[in-house]
mmCIF file of C-alpha atoms in Angstrom:
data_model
loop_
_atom_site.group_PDB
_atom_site.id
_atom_site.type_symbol
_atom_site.label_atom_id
_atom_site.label_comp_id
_atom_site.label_asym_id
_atom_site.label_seq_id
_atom_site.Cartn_x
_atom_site.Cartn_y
_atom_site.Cartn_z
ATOM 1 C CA UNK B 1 64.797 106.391 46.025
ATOM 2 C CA UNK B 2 66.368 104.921 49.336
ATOM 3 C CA UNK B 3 66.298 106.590 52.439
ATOM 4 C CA UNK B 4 65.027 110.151 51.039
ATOM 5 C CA UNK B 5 61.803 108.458 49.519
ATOM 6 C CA UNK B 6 61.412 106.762 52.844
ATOM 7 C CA UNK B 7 61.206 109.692 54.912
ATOM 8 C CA UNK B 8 59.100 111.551 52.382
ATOM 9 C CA UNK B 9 56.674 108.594 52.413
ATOM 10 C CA UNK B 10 56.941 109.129 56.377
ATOM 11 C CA UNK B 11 56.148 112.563 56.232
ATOM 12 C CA UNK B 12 53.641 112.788 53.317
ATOM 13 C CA UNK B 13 51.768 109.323 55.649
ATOM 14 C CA UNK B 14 51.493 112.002 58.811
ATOM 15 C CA UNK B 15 49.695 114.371 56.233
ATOM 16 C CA UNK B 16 52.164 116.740 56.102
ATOM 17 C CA UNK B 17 52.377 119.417 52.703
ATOM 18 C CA UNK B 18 56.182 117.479 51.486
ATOM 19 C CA UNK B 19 58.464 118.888 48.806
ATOM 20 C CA UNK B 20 60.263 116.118 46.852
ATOM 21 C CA UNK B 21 63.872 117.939 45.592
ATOM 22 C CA UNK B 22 65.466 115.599 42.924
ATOM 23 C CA UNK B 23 67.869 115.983 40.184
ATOM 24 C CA UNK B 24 65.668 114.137 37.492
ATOM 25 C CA UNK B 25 61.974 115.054 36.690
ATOM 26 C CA UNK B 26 61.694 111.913 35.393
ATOM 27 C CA UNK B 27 62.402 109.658 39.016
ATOM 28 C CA UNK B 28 61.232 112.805 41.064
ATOM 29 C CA UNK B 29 57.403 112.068 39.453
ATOM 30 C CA UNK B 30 57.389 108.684 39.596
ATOM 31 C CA UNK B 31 58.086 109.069 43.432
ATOM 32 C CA UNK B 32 55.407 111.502 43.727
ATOM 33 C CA UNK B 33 52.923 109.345 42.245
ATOM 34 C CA UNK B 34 53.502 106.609 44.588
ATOM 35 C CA UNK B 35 53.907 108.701 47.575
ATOM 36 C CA UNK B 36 50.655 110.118 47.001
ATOM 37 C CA UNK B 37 49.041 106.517 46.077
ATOM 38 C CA UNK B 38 50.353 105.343 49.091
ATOM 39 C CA UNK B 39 49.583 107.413 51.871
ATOM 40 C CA UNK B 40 46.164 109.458 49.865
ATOM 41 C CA UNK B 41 48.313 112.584 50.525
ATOM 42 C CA UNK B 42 47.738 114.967 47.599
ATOM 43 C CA UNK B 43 50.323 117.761 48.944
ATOM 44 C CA UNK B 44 53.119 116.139 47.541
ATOM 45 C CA UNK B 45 55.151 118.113 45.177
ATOM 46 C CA UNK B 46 58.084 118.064 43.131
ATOM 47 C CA UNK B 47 60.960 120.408 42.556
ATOM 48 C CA UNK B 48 63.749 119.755 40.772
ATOM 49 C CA UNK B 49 67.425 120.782 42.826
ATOM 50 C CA UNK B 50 71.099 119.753 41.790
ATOM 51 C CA UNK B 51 72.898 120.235 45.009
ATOM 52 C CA UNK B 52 76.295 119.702 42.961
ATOM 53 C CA UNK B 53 74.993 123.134 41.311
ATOM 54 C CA UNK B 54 75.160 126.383 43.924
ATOM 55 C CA UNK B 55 73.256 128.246 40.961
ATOM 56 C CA UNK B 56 70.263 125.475 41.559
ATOM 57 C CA UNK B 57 70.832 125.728 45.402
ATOM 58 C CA UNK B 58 69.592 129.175 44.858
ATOM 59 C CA UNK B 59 67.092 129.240 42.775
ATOM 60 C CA UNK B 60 65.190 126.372 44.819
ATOM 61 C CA UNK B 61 65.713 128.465 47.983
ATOM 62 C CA UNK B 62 64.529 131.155 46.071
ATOM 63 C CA UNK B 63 61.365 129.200 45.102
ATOM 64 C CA UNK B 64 60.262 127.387 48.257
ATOM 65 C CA UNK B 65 60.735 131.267 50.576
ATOM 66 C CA UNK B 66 58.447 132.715 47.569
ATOM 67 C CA UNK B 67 55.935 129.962 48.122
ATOM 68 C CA UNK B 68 56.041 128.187 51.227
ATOM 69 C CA UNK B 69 54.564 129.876 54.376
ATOM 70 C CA UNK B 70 56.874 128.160 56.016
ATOM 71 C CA UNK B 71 59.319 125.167 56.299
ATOM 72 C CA UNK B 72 59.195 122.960 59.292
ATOM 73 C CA UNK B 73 61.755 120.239 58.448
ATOM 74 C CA UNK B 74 64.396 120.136 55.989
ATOM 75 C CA UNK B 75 66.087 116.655 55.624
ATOM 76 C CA UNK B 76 69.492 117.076 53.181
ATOM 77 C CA UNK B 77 69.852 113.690 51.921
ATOM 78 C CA UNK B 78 71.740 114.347 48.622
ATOM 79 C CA UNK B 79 75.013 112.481 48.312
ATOM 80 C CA UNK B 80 77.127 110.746 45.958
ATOM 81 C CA UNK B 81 80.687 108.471 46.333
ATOM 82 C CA UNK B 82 82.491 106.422 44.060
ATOM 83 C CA UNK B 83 82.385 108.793 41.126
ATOM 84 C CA UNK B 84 85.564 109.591 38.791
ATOM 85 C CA UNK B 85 86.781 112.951 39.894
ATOM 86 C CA UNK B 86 85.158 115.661 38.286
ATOM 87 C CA UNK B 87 84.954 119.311 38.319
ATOM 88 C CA UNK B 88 81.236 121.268 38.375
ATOM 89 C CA UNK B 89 80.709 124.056 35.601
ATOM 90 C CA UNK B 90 81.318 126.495 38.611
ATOM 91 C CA UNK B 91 84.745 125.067 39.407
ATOM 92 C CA UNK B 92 84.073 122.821 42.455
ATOM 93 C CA UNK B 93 85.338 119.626 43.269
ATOM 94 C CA UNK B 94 81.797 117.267 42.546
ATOM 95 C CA UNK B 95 81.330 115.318 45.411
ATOM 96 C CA UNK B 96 82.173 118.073 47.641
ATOM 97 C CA UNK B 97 79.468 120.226 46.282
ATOM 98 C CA UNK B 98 77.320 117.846 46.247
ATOM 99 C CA UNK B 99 77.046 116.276 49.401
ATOM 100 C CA UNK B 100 78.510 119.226 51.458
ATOM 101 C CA UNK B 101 78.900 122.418 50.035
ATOM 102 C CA UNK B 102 75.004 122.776 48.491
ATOM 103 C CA UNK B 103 73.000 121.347 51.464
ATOM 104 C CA UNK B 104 75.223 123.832 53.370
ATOM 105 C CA UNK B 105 74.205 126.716 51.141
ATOM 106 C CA UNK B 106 70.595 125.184 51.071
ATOM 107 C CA UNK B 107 70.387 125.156 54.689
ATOM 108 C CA UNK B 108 71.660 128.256 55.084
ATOM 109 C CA UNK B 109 69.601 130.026 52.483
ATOM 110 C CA UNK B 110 66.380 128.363 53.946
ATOM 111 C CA UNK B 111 67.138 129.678 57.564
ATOM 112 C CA UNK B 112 65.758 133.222 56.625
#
């Protein structure tokens, strides 16, 4: 939704092969669908990534070197505010690991 569905709708429009990374299968498809509807693009794809989660971080990155020839643009758009704290099953702070600390590692990861 928001801003990260509008630049995938960009991207997907200028025919470009664009990976969808959301939290819930669920709202990740339904995107997809109407990305693809929209701009006829049928290289759309979803993959499911918890930035709050370094374990997730990884496995995506592990996933998109082992299929992807290559990645041209990576847009980290993953963020969160106003939650109660909270503490991830790997001990970090949520918010922090979420909207810093896993597109950091994603990044980084992805750079090769």
């Amino acid at each position: 939704a928001g801003i990260g569905k509008c630049v995938a709708l960009d991207l997907a429009r200028r025919n470009a092969r664009t990976i969808l990374a959301c939290r819930s299968r669920e709202r990740g498809q339904a995107a997809v669908e109407a990305i693809r509807v929209a701009t006829g693009n049928p290289a759309v794809l979803l993959r499911l990534l918890d930035t709050s989660s370094l374990a997730s971080v990884r496995a995506f990155a592990q996933a998109v070197l082992r299929e992807e020839k290559r990645l041209d643009v990576l847009v980290n758009n993953a963020g969160l505010t106003g939650l109660p704290f909270a503490i991830t099953p790997e001990g970090l702070e949520q918010t922090f690991a979420t909207n810093y600390l896993g597109p950091f590692l994603l990044t980084n990861l992805l750079l090769g």
